[in-house]
XYZ file of N, CA and C in Angstrom:
849
model
N 8.423 158.042 -171.421
C 8.353 158.138 -169.968
C 9.311 157.146 -169.324
N 10.110 157.632 -168.366
C 11.011 156.764 -167.601
C 10.565 156.752 -166.144
N 10.365 155.556 -165.628
C 9.917 155.428 -164.245
C 11.101 155.205 -163.318
N 11.062 155.862 -162.162
C 12.158 155.754 -161.205
C 11.662 155.475 -159.796
N 12.504 154.810 -159.025
C 12.223 154.515 -157.621
C 13.348 155.092 -156.775
N 13.008 155.947 -155.826
C 13.999 156.581 -154.947
C 13.766 156.078 -153.527
N 14.813 155.521 -152.905
C 14.681 154.915 -151.577
C 15.564 155.623 -150.558
N 14.918 156.295 -149.612
C 15.619 156.971 -148.526
C 16.284 155.949 -147.611
N 17.313 156.388 -146.872
C 17.943 155.525 -145.883
C 17.270 155.652 -144.532
N 18.054 155.391 -143.473
C 17.487 155.494 -142.129
C 17.756 154.290 -141.266
N 18.902 153.625 -141.492
C 19.282 152.452 -140.695
C 18.141 151.432 -140.705
N 17.697 150.961 -139.538
C 16.697 149.901 -139.520
C 15.280 150.376 -139.810
N 15.095 151.678 -140.011
C 13.828 152.118 -140.602
C 13.725 151.574 -142.020
N 14.859 151.144 -142.548
C 14.878 150.539 -143.872
C 14.039 149.284 -143.979
N 13.682 148.670 -142.849
C 12.778 147.516 -142.896
C 11.408 147.919 -143.430
N 11.026 149.168 -143.217
C 9.796 149.687 -143.830
C 9.919 149.633 -145.346
N 11.037 150.113 -145.853
C 11.284 150.086 -147.296
C 11.255 148.662 -147.823
N 11.847 147.728 -147.084
C 11.853 146.322 -147.508
C 10.434 145.775 -147.612
N 9.579 146.148 -146.659
C 8.189 145.716 -146.726
C 7.484 146.262 -147.951
N 7.736 147.526 -148.248
C 7.136 148.152 -149.430
C 7.626 147.477 -150.705
N 8.931 147.343 -150.842
C 9.478 146.813 -152.097
C 9.115 145.345 -152.303
N 8.977 144.584 -151.221
C 8.546 143.190 -151.381
C 7.141 143.115 -151.965
N 6.249 143.972 -151.494
C 4.890 144.007 -152.045
C 4.915 144.426 -153.513
N 5.755 145.392 -153.847
C 5.855 145.828 -155.242
C 6.350 144.694 -156.127
N 7.356 143.956 -155.659
C 7.866 142.828 -156.441
C 6.819 141.734 -156.583
N 6.091 141.453 -155.509
C 5.044 140.425 -155.552
C 3.953 140.778 -156.549
N 3.794 142.059 -156.826
C 2.779 142.519 -157.773
C 3.371 142.891 -159.132
N 4.595 142.437 -159.372
C 5.265 142.611 -160.674
C 5.374 144.070 -161.102
N 5.562 144.951 -160.142
C 5.778 146.363 -160.459
C 7.269 146.587 -160.681
N 7.599 147.103 -161.838
C 9.000 147.324 -162.198
C 9.235 148.798 -162.513
N 10.507 149.159 -162.503
C 10.914 150.529 -162.799
C 12.069 150.506 -163.792
N 12.225 151.612 -164.510
C 13.374 151.726 -165.416
C 14.665 151.924 -164.637
N 14.559 152.573 -163.483
C 15.744 152.809 -162.664
C 15.369 152.957 -161.209
N 16.343 152.696 -160.341
C 16.145 152.882 -158.901
C 17.422 153.450 -158.311
N 17.277 154.215 -157.248
C 18.441 154.759 -156.555
C 18.211 154.639 -155.053
N 19.225 154.139 -154.360
C 19.127 153.958 -152.923
C 20.187 154.757 -152.195
N 19.845 155.182 -150.997
C 20.766 155.939 -150.147
C 20.933 155.182 -148.836
N 22.171 154.870 -148.477
C 22.467 154.224 -147.206
C 21.697 152.910 -147.087
N 20.800 152.780 -146.109
C 20.015 151.551 -145.993
C 19.186 151.307 -147.247
N 18.773 152.375 -147.902
C 18.033 152.243 -149.149
C 18.856 151.633 -150.262
N 20.178 151.732 -150.141
C 21.077 151.123 -151.125
C 21.331 149.657 -150.809
N 21.728 149.373 -149.558
C 22.123 148.002 -149.219
C 20.928 147.063 -149.118
N 19.733 147.580 -148.821
C 18.539 146.743 -148.844
C 17.838 146.831 -150.196
N 17.869 148.008 -150.803
C 17.172 148.226 -152.068
C 17.741 147.467 -153.241
N 19.004 147.048 -153.154
C 19.608 146.286 -154.252
C 18.868 144.972 -154.491
N 18.145 144.481 -153.486
C 17.360 143.257 -153.652
C 16.198 143.451 -154.620
N 15.843 144.694 -154.889
C 14.794 144.953 -155.879
C 15.283 144.571 -157.274
N 16.528 144.857 -157.541
C 17.094 144.513 -158.847
C 17.343 143.010 -158.976
N 17.689 142.362 -157.874
C 17.891 140.905 -157.920
C 16.579 140.147 -157.725
N 15.494 140.881 -157.495
C 14.131 140.329 -157.403
C 14.005 139.278 -156.311
N 14.599 139.539 -155.163
C 14.596 138.570 -154.069
C 13.643 139.004 -152.958
N 12.396 138.641 -153.133
C 11.368 138.967 -152.151
C 11.706 138.311 -150.811
N 11.661 139.083 -149.747
C 11.847 138.545 -148.408
C 13.277 138.393 -147.947
N 14.240 138.608 -148.820
C 15.633 138.348 -148.434
C 16.120 139.318 -147.360
N 15.880 140.602 -147.527
C 16.433 141.595 -146.595
C 15.879 141.425 -145.180
N 14.569 141.230 -145.055
C 14.014 141.036 -143.713
C 14.495 139.710 -143.138
N 14.650 138.708 -143.978
C 15.076 137.383 -143.503
C 16.461 137.421 -142.877
N 17.440 137.981 -143.591
C 18.796 137.941 -143.032
C 18.976 138.942 -141.895
N 18.226 140.032 -141.926
C 18.319 140.963 -140.797
C 17.774 140.342 -139.517
N 16.667 139.625 -139.616
C 16.118 138.946 -138.442
C 17.038 137.820 -137.976
N 17.642 137.134 -138.923
C 18.486 135.988 -138.577
C 19.772 136.402 -137.876
N 20.331 137.556 -138.249
C 21.673 137.908 -137.770
C 21.741 139.199 -136.955
N 20.593 139.785 -136.630
C 20.623 141.070 -135.915
C 21.284 140.965 -134.543
N 21.276 139.785 -133.938
C 21.902 139.609 -132.622
C 23.355 139.150 -132.718
N 23.798 138.861 -133.913
C 25.155 138.351 -134.131
C 26.163 139.500 -134.026
N 27.157 139.343 -133.177
C 28.165 140.392 -133.000
C 28.932 140.676 -134.287
N 29.000 139.685 -135.163
C 29.703 139.888 -136.435
C 28.932 140.834 -137.347
N 27.630 140.942 -137.137
C 26.786 141.778 -137.986
C 26.903 143.248 -137.587
N 26.571 143.546 -136.353
C 26.688 144.924 -135.862
C 26.892 144.891 -134.356
N 27.944 145.539 -133.890
C 28.218 145.556 -132.451
C 29.231 146.646 -132.128
N 29.198 147.098 -130.897
C 30.194 148.068 -130.453
C 31.565 147.408 -130.346
N 31.563 146.103 -130.178
C 32.824 145.361 -130.195
C 33.500 145.498 -131.556
N 32.693 145.376 -132.608
C 33.208 145.560 -133.968
C 33.695 146.989 -134.166
N 32.937 147.953 -133.640
C 33.321 149.363 -133.774
C 34.671 149.629 -133.126
N 34.876 149.093 -131.940
C 36.128 149.303 -131.214
C 37.303 148.631 -131.916
N 37.071 147.416 -132.408
C 38.155 146.648 -133.020
C 38.501 147.109 -134.438
N 37.474 147.491 -135.201
C 37.688 147.750 -136.629
C 37.375 149.177 -137.065
N 36.679 149.932 -136.224
C 36.240 151.261 -136.638
C 34.943 151.239 -137.411
N 34.327 150.054 -137.539
C 33.057 149.910 -138.245
C 32.026 149.249 -137.339
N 30.933 149.945 -137.094
C 29.863 149.383 -136.282
C 29.306 148.115 -136.922
N 29.123 148.167 -138.241
C 28.666 146.990 -138.985
C 29.891 146.248 -139.516
N 29.954 144.954 -139.221
C 31.105 144.154 -139.624
C 31.209 144.029 -141.129
N 32.249 144.571 -141.704
C 32.392 144.628 -143.158
C 32.429 143.234 -143.775
N 33.289 142.374 -143.284
C 33.437 141.036 -143.861
C 32.134 140.246 -143.755
N 31.510 140.295 -142.601
C 30.289 139.514 -142.387
C 29.131 140.052 -143.224
N 28.942 141.359 -143.222
C 27.800 141.964 -143.915
C 27.911 141.921 -145.433
N 29.128 142.111 -145.940
C 29.272 142.289 -147.385
C 29.923 141.113 -148.104
N 30.311 140.093 -147.358
C 30.853 138.887 -147.977
C 30.192 137.623 -147.445
N 30.239 137.434 -146.124
C 29.722 136.191 -145.551
C 28.220 136.028 -145.785
N 27.439 137.051 -145.473
C 25.987 136.927 -145.665
C 25.616 136.760 -147.137
N 26.013 137.674 -148.029
C 25.523 137.566 -149.410
C 26.111 136.428 -150.232
N 27.293 135.948 -149.863
C 27.935 134.935 -150.702
C 28.094 133.578 -150.030
N 27.636 133.470 -148.755
C 27.708 132.186 -148.058
C 26.414 131.821 -147.337
N 25.823 132.761 -146.616
C 24.714 132.428 -145.718
C 23.329 132.654 -146.318
N 23.123 133.757 -146.994
C 21.831 134.062 -147.626
C 22.149 134.654 -148.987
N 22.291 133.774 -149.951
C 22.921 134.122 -151.226
C 22.173 135.211 -151.988
N 22.951 136.172 -152.427
C 22.439 137.230 -153.275
C 22.453 136.735 -154.715
N 21.335 136.908 -155.433
C 21.210 136.400 -156.797
C 21.855 137.391 -157.772
N 23.155 137.278 -157.890
C 23.915 138.198 -158.738
C 23.530 138.032 -160.207
N 23.252 136.799 -160.621
C 22.907 136.547 -162.020
C 21.631 137.291 -162.412
N 20.610 137.204 -161.570
C 19.367 137.926 -161.841
C 19.595 139.431 -161.793
N 20.406 139.879 -160.836
C 20.742 141.297 -160.724
C 21.311 141.811 -162.047
N 22.232 141.059 -162.622
C 22.888 141.498 -163.859
C 21.950 141.455 -165.055
N 21.028 140.510 -165.069
C 20.117 140.360 -166.203
C 18.978 141.375 -166.172
N 18.628 141.831 -164.989
C 17.532 142.783 -164.851
C 17.922 144.110 -165.506
N 17.139 144.588 -166.482
C 17.512 145.827 -167.188
C 17.374 147.096 -166.348
N 16.711 147.013 -165.200
C 16.585 148.193 -164.350
C 17.964 148.683 -163.914
N 18.212 149.977 -164.087
C 19.480 150.552 -163.630
C 19.391 150.837 -162.133
N 20.452 150.459 -161.406
C 20.450 150.661 -159.956
C 21.629 151.539 -159.557
N 21.309 152.663 -158.924
C 22.313 153.635 -158.494
C 22.374 153.691 -156.970
N 23.543 154.076 -156.469
C 23.675 154.364 -155.042
C 24.246 155.772 -154.879
N 23.932 156.368 -153.751
C 24.409 157.710 -153.424
C 25.395 157.638 -152.271
N 26.551 158.262 -152.447
C 27.561 158.360 -151.390
C 27.902 159.839 -151.186
N 28.706 160.117 -150.174
C 29.177 161.486 -149.950
C 30.694 161.516 -149.963
N 31.259 162.395 -150.775
C 32.706 162.591 -150.865
C 33.147 163.432 -149.667
N 33.942 162.851 -148.782
C 34.306 163.572 -147.553
C 35.218 164.763 -147.833
N 35.885 164.764 -148.975
C 36.798 165.868 -149.294
C 36.062 167.089 -149.837
N 34.889 166.872 -150.419
C 34.110 167.988 -150.966
C 32.790 168.210 -150.223
N 32.323 167.190 -149.508
C 31.020 167.262 -148.863
C 29.863 167.119 -149.833
N 30.175 166.790 -151.095
C 29.155 166.696 -152.139
C 28.743 165.241 -152.383
N 27.531 165.037 -152.882
C 27.101 163.678 -153.207
C 27.802 163.144 -154.443
N 28.007 161.844 -154.461
C 28.550 161.137 -155.619
C 27.582 160.001 -155.924
N 27.195 159.874 -157.191
C 26.222 158.862 -157.589
C 26.914 157.812 -158.453
N 26.635 156.555 -158.173
C 27.316 155.476 -158.892
C 26.304 154.468 -159.419
N 26.437 154.127 -160.697
C 25.609 153.098 -161.321
C 26.235 151.734 -161.069
N 25.523 150.879 -160.366
C 26.033 149.544 -160.011
C 25.557 148.530 -161.048
N 26.395 148.246 -162.029
C 26.026 147.352 -163.121
C 26.282 145.887 -162.803
N 27.377 145.616 -162.101
C 27.842 144.241 -161.909
C 27.261 143.580 -160.662
N 27.165 144.338 -159.598
C 26.612 143.801 -158.363
C 27.616 143.134 -157.445
N 28.852 143.058 -157.865
C 29.904 142.493 -157.013
C 31.127 143.408 -157.076
N 32.206 143.009 -156.417
C 33.456 143.756 -156.500
C 33.305 145.197 -156.085
N 33.642 146.105 -157.002
C 33.576 147.533 -156.692
C 32.157 147.993 -156.373
N 31.174 147.388 -157.022
C 29.793 147.785 -156.739
C 29.440 147.532 -155.279
N 29.898 146.407 -154.748
C 29.660 146.105 -153.338
C 30.294 147.164 -152.448
N 31.481 147.625 -152.830
C 32.161 148.661 -152.056
C 31.404 149.986 -152.117
N 30.847 150.299 -153.275
C 30.046 151.522 -153.397
C 28.798 151.432 -152.519
N 28.161 150.268 -152.514
C 26.985 150.086 -151.652
C 27.368 150.234 -150.183
N 28.495 149.643 -149.826
C 28.974 149.747 -148.443
C 29.266 151.201 -148.083
N 29.902 151.915 -148.997
C 30.209 153.326 -148.746
C 28.934 154.126 -148.524
N 27.909 153.838 -149.313
C 26.647 154.558 -149.195
C 26.047 154.428 -147.805
N 26.301 153.276 -147.157
C 25.727 153.002 -145.836
C 26.729 153.161 -144.696
N 27.886 153.753 -144.977
C 28.925 153.914 -143.946
C 28.689 155.203 -143.165
N 27.980 155.073 -142.074
C 27.566 156.235 -141.282
C 28.764 156.921 -140.631
N 28.840 158.246 -140.720
C 29.936 158.978 -140.076
C 30.006 158.679 -138.581
N 31.212 158.664 -138.058
C 31.530 158.445 -136.643
C 31.513 156.975 -136.237
N 30.781 156.134 -136.964
C 30.764 154.707 -136.621
C 31.211 153.844 -137.799
N 31.881 154.477 -138.779
C 32.372 153.752 -139.951
C 33.694 154.339 -140.412
N 34.528 153.483 -140.958
C 35.750 153.935 -141.609
C 35.406 154.533 -142.967
N 36.172 155.511 -143.390
C 36.025 156.062 -144.733
C 36.350 154.974 -145.752
N 35.521 154.877 -146.792
C 35.722 153.887 -147.851
C 36.396 154.572 -149.030
N 37.571 154.087 -149.407
C 38.305 154.657 -150.539
C 38.108 153.777 -151.762
N 37.554 154.376 -152.821
C 37.276 153.627 -154.037
C 37.224 154.575 -155.231
N 37.799 154.147 -156.335
C 37.788 154.915 -157.584
C 38.261 156.361 -157.396
N 39.218 156.554 -156.508
C 39.776 157.881 -156.286
C 38.999 158.749 -155.319
N 37.906 158.238 -154.804
C 37.089 158.981 -153.842
C 37.332 158.486 -152.420
N 37.058 159.361 -151.459
C 36.974 158.981 -150.054
C 35.521 159.206 -149.652
N 34.831 158.120 -149.320
C 33.379 158.177 -149.232
C 32.825 157.768 -147.874
N 31.687 158.380 -147.544
C 30.877 157.972 -146.400
C 29.397 158.042 -146.802
N 28.549 157.890 -145.828
C 27.100 157.781 -145.993
C 26.512 158.789 -146.982
N 25.750 158.271 -147.936
C 25.148 159.128 -148.946
C 24.104 160.078 -148.405
N 23.544 159.758 -147.235
C 22.518 160.613 -146.670
C 22.999 162.002 -146.313
N 24.293 162.148 -146.077
C 24.835 163.472 -145.755
C 24.754 164.386 -146.974
N 25.163 163.877 -148.123
C 25.220 164.699 -149.327
C 23.886 164.890 -150.019
N 23.070 163.831 -150.049
C 21.775 163.894 -150.735
C 20.880 162.793 -150.179
N 20.103 163.118 -149.168
C 19.304 162.114 -148.458
C 18.228 161.470 -149.323
N 17.635 162.268 -150.206
C 16.538 161.772 -151.051
C 16.774 162.307 -152.465
N 17.509 161.595 -153.300
C 17.996 162.141 -154.577
C 16.966 162.188 -155.704
N 15.808 162.761 -155.420
C 14.783 162.902 -156.450
C 15.241 163.832 -157.562
N 15.798 164.988 -157.192
C 16.233 165.946 -158.210
C 17.286 165.330 -159.132
N 18.184 164.539 -158.560
C 19.216 163.905 -159.384
C 18.583 162.957 -160.395
N 17.608 162.193 -159.957
C 16.961 161.259 -160.878
C 16.197 162.007 -161.961
N 15.618 163.130 -161.608
C 14.928 163.933 -162.615
C 15.916 164.442 -163.658
N 17.104 164.822 -163.224
C 18.137 165.280 -164.160
C 18.581 164.161 -165.098
N 18.502 162.916 -164.621
C 18.876 161.768 -165.450
C 17.776 161.387 -166.438
N 16.633 162.069 -166.347
C 15.555 161.807 -167.293
C 14.423 160.958 -166.755
N 14.481 160.607 -165.487
C 13.376 159.851 -164.878
C 12.275 160.841 -164.510
N 11.147 160.726 -165.188
C 10.099 161.743 -165.042
C 8.802 161.213 -164.445
N 8.784 159.955 -164.065
C 7.620 159.391 -163.354
C 8.166 158.630 -162.141
N 8.281 159.338 -161.016
C 9.051 158.811 -159.886
C 8.204 158.462 -158.673
N 8.620 157.371 -158.031
C 8.041 156.923 -156.766
C 9.111 157.087 -155.692
N 8.766 157.727 -154.590
C 9.711 157.966 -153.498
C 9.252 157.202 -152.263
N 10.138 156.368 -151.725
C 9.854 155.689 -150.461
C 10.615 156.415 -149.361
N 9.866 157.026 -148.450
C 10.447 157.712 -147.301
C 10.350 156.817 -146.067
N 11.214 157.062 -145.096
C 11.170 156.266 -143.869
C 10.786 157.107 -142.652
N 10.328 158.331 -142.911
C 9.803 159.200 -141.860
C 8.381 159.613 -142.231
N 7.522 159.865 -141.231
C 6.136 160.242 -141.521
C 6.022 161.656 -142.081
N 4.810 162.019 -142.478
C 4.565 163.284 -143.168
C 5.007 164.495 -142.358
N 4.797 164.470 -141.060
C 5.065 165.660 -140.237
C 6.501 165.737 -139.729
N 7.388 164.863 -140.213
C 8.766 164.843 -139.709
C 9.556 166.058 -140.186
N 10.271 166.682 -139.261
C 11.194 167.774 -139.573
C 12.556 167.409 -138.987
N 13.559 167.344 -139.830
C 14.890 166.969 -139.349
C 15.511 168.115 -138.565
N 16.134 167.776 -137.457
C 16.804 168.765 -136.623
C 18.320 168.691 -136.811
N 18.996 169.691 -136.311
C 20.453 169.754 -136.434
C 21.108 168.549 -135.768
N 22.187 168.068 -136.362
C 22.920 166.911 -135.850
C 23.489 167.207 -134.459
N 23.050 166.428 -133.475
C 23.492 166.679 -132.095
C 24.891 166.138 -131.814
N 25.438 165.394 -132.777
C 26.772 164.823 -132.577
C 27.878 165.645 -133.235
N 27.551 166.870 -133.645
C 28.553 167.699 -134.309
C 29.804 167.948 -133.463
N 29.714 168.133 -132.145
C 30.945 168.314 -131.356
C 31.907 167.134 -131.490
N 31.360 165.932 -131.555
C 32.197 164.738 -131.748
C 32.730 164.705 -133.175
N 31.858 165.009 -134.133
C 32.265 164.999 -135.539
C 33.368 166.014 -135.809
N 33.298 167.165 -135.165
C 34.308 168.206 -135.373
C 35.707 167.736 -134.994
N 35.775 166.774 -134.103
C 37.061 166.194 -133.720
C 37.415 165.029 -134.642
N 36.468 164.107 -134.809
C 36.741 162.885 -135.566
C 37.013 163.153 -137.043
N 36.352 164.163 -137.609
C 36.482 164.440 -139.043
C 37.123 165.805 -139.298
N 37.980 166.237 -138.400
C 38.579 167.574 -138.502
C 39.424 167.756 -139.760
N 39.891 166.661 -140.352
C 40.672 166.757 -141.587
C 39.790 167.048 -142.801
N 38.482 166.968 -142.617
C 37.564 167.105 -143.747
C 36.529 168.203 -143.464
N 36.943 169.465 -143.538
C 36.044 170.584 -143.200
C 34.803 170.660 -144.081
N 34.920 170.265 -145.351
C 33.755 170.304 -146.239
C 32.711 169.271 -145.818
N 33.185 168.123 -145.345
C 32.265 167.104 -144.846
C 31.559 167.602 -143.586
N 32.322 168.247 -142.714
C 31.732 168.798 -141.498
C 30.677 169.855 -141.821
N 30.962 170.668 -142.820
C 29.998 171.686 -143.245
C 28.719 171.032 -143.767
N 28.897 169.954 -144.546
C 27.738 169.237 -145.082
C 26.912 168.617 -143.965
N 27.591 168.067 -142.961
C 26.888 167.485 -141.817
C 26.176 168.559 -141.002
N 26.832 169.687 -140.833
C 26.277 170.804 -140.054
C 24.969 171.308 -140.655
N 24.907 171.315 -141.991
C 23.749 171.891 -142.683
C 22.810 170.847 -143.277
N 23.026 169.599 -142.957
C 22.222 168.541 -143.575
C 20.729 168.733 -143.327
N 20.374 169.104 -142.107
C 18.947 169.231 -141.776
C 18.262 170.296 -142.631
N 18.995 171.329 -142.996
C 18.425 172.390 -143.827
C 18.126 171.855 -145.223
N 19.107 171.168 -145.812
C 18.909 170.604 -147.151
C 17.808 169.550 -147.144
N 17.802 168.733 -146.106
C 16.796 167.668 -146.013
C 15.387 168.252 -145.989
N 15.167 169.215 -145.135
C 13.830 169.791 -144.999
C 13.387 170.510 -146.266
N 14.330 171.121 -146.982
C 14.000 171.753 -148.264
C 13.622 170.695 -149.302
N 14.321 169.565 -149.280
C 13.994 168.478 -150.200
C 12.601 167.935 -149.913
N 12.267 167.787 -148.641
C 10.932 167.315 -148.272
C 9.862 168.292 -148.763
N 10.126 169.587 -148.654
C 9.189 170.594 -149.168
C 8.992 170.418 -150.673
N 10.088 170.201 -151.387
C 10.040 170.004 -152.836
C 9.206 168.770 -153.179
N 9.424 167.693 -152.429
C 8.684 166.454 -152.670
C 7.194 166.649 -152.400
N 6.863 167.325 -151.313
C 5.456 167.554 -150.972
C 4.750 168.377 -152.044
N 5.435 169.392 -152.564
C 4.848 170.222 -153.618
C 4.571 169.392 -154.864
N 5.514 168.547 -155.245
C 5.326 167.704 -156.427
C 4.253 166.647 -156.183
N 4.200 166.168 -154.946
C 3.178 165.183 -154.584
C 1.783 165.793 -154.707
N 1.613 167.017 -154.244
C 0.316 167.697 -154.318
C -0.126 167.898 -155.761
N 0.845 168.109 -156.650
C 0.530 168.304 -158.074
C 0.387 166.984 -158.822
N 0.584 165.878 -158.136
C 0.471 164.574 -158.778
C 1.660 164.222 -159.648
N 2.789 164.889 -159.421
C 3.974 164.680 -160.253
C 4.941 163.653 -159.671
N 4.723 163.268 -158.435
C 5.545 162.238 -157.805
C 4.641 161.458 -156.856
N 4.924 160.177 -156.698
C 4.124 159.325 -155.819
C 4.965 158.974 -154.599
N 4.455 159.268 -153.415
C 5.220 159.074 -152.182
C 4.594 157.979 -151.323
N 5.439 157.080 -150.845
C 5.029 156.064 -149.874
C 5.829 156.325 -148.605
N 5.130 156.614 -147.527
C 5.782 156.962 -146.256
C 5.065 156.264 -145.112
N 5.720 156.096 -143.969
C 5.055 155.490 -142.818
C 3.926 156.378 -142.307
N 2.861 155.798 -141.793
C 1.758 156.600 -141.260
C 2.119 157.330 -139.973
N 3.154 156.842 -139.290
C 3.611 157.458 -138.038
C 5.086 157.111 -137.846
N 5.711 157.735 -136.848
C 7.121 157.446 -136.575
C 7.311 155.957 -136.305
N 8.371 155.385 -136.872
C 8.588 153.944 -136.775
C 9.193 153.524 -135.437
N 9.901 154.430 -134.788
C 10.431 154.176 -133.437
C 11.184 152.850 -133.339
N 12.216 152.720 -134.125
C 13.043 151.518 -134.100
C 14.507 151.920 -133.956
N 15.269 151.117 -133.240
C 16.668 151.430 -133.010
C 17.506 151.335 -134.271
N 18.558 152.135 -134.321
C 19.442 152.127 -135.486
C 20.150 150.804 -135.681
N 20.455 150.119 -134.582
C 21.028 148.769 -134.648
C 20.118 147.843 -133.846
N 18.892 147.745 -134.286
C 17.872 146.976 -133.564
C 18.253 145.497 -133.435
N 18.207 144.990 -132.205
C 18.586 143.599 -131.935
C 17.384 142.677 -131.743
N 16.200 143.225 -131.784
C 14.988 142.438 -131.567
C 14.351 142.087 -132.913
N 14.368 140.812 -133.306
C 13.777 140.418 -134.587
C 12.300 140.787 -134.701
N 11.587 140.780 -133.581
C 10.170 141.126 -133.610
C 9.961 142.594 -133.976
N 10.878 143.451 -133.542
C 10.795 144.865 -133.905
C 11.071 145.063 -135.395
N 12.030 144.333 -135.920
C 12.312 144.397 -137.354
C 11.084 143.953 -138.144
N 10.472 142.873 -137.698
C 9.270 142.357 -138.364
C 8.120 143.356 -138.268
N 7.980 144.002 -137.120
C 6.917 144.997 -136.938
C 7.017 146.115 -137.968
N 8.220 146.655 -138.136
C 8.412 147.752 -139.081
C 8.254 147.260 -140.519
N 8.745 146.064 -140.789
C 8.578 145.454 -142.116
C 7.096 145.328 -142.459
N 6.292 144.877 -141.518
C 4.864 144.692 -141.769
C 4.150 146.027 -141.964
N 4.611 147.077 -141.288
C 4.049 148.411 -141.538
C 4.293 148.797 -142.994
N 5.492 148.505 -143.487
C 5.800 148.768 -144.888
C 4.908 147.983 -145.825
N 4.697 146.720 -145.535
C 3.836 145.884 -146.375
C 2.402 146.420 -146.384
N 1.870 146.705 -145.211
C 0.480 147.185 -145.142
C 0.316 148.520 -145.859
N 1.294 149.393 -145.689
C 1.238 150.696 -146.354
C 1.247 150.528 -147.867
N 2.101 149.644 -148.362
C 2.190 149.407 -149.805
C 0.900 148.804 -150.350
N 0.326 147.863 -149.632
C -0.923 147.236 -150.075
C -2.033 148.278 -150.185
N -2.116 149.169 -149.200
C -3.149 150.215 -149.230
C -2.971 151.160 -150.415
N -1.721 151.377 -150.806
C -1.434 152.355 -151.865
C -1.334 151.713 -153.253
N -1.508 150.399 -153.322
C -1.169 149.659 -154.535
C -1.961 150.113 -155.759
N -3.268 150.195 -155.649
C -4.082 150.579 -156.807
C -3.752 151.994 -157.265
N -3.586 152.879 -156.303
C -3.232 154.269 -156.617
C -1.866 154.337 -157.299
N -0.933 153.521 -156.827
C 0.405 153.481 -157.417
C 0.363 152.976 -158.853
N -0.392 151.912 -159.091
C -0.499 151.360 -160.445
C -1.078 152.391 -161.407
N -2.066 153.126 -160.941
C -2.674 154.165 -161.779
C -1.670 155.269 -162.084
N -0.878 155.652 -161.096
C 0.135 156.689 -161.282
C 1.164 156.263 -162.328
N 1.615 155.022 -162.260
C 2.652 154.549 -163.182
C 2.127 154.369 -164.604
N 0.826 154.157 -164.743
C 0.239 153.957 -166.073
C -0.209 155.264 -166.714
N -0.363 156.308 -165.918
C -0.875 157.584 -166.431
C 0.054 158.165 -167.482
N -0.539 158.761 -168.491
C 0.250 159.390 -169.562
C 0.632 160.816 -169.166
């Protein structure tokens, strides 16, 4: 049996995921592999480095900092989130990422990106935790229209949520057969068509396959949710989701709001803890 953890993205809804994963780490719950998408990648990597509290800490500390995320950064650089500050200054100067522990931890950590030339998902195993791996994590969280395309290893990449928002099927293909899925939307959520497609059709006109993927994302997403619910009902997958809509801004500037969503994640995980342990131990 191989245990897997799948972490959905969702910008600052990712604070819910951070609350969940911190509780799991505090209770010594481990997995053979984990895969993160977008916010699930850039925050979820702390699961492999075993750094309880790090993601909520630095998000609260720097959410108001223009270097972290601002329209000023978007206008000047084409990236809403400041690349240098987010992926170099914070992890290697201000709130150190434990790369040594990351490398020693046997859990495999994957990220999901979207190839803008094909519109298809690309999955990358992040073994080192620095260098190219950091770029793959950044690409996974590079939201269309507010991020520059990330070119790495011959790919042109953007947000993994476009190609595969919740890569449960991919993990099953890799042999992970006892999976836990952390969602950032409540049970009754139905994704609607992207309302920014008119803007995307202009901004990404060189990449018709990417536009097609964006146009139909809501269809694929809702089908994936149906698949997850069916497996959940059969006891074949364990799902942790918010009890209600989190209602938090994509670039939330209020530390109290970040903490609120983080605590919802913690409380949800605590309530599900015994059930989760039983699921992971079941033969």
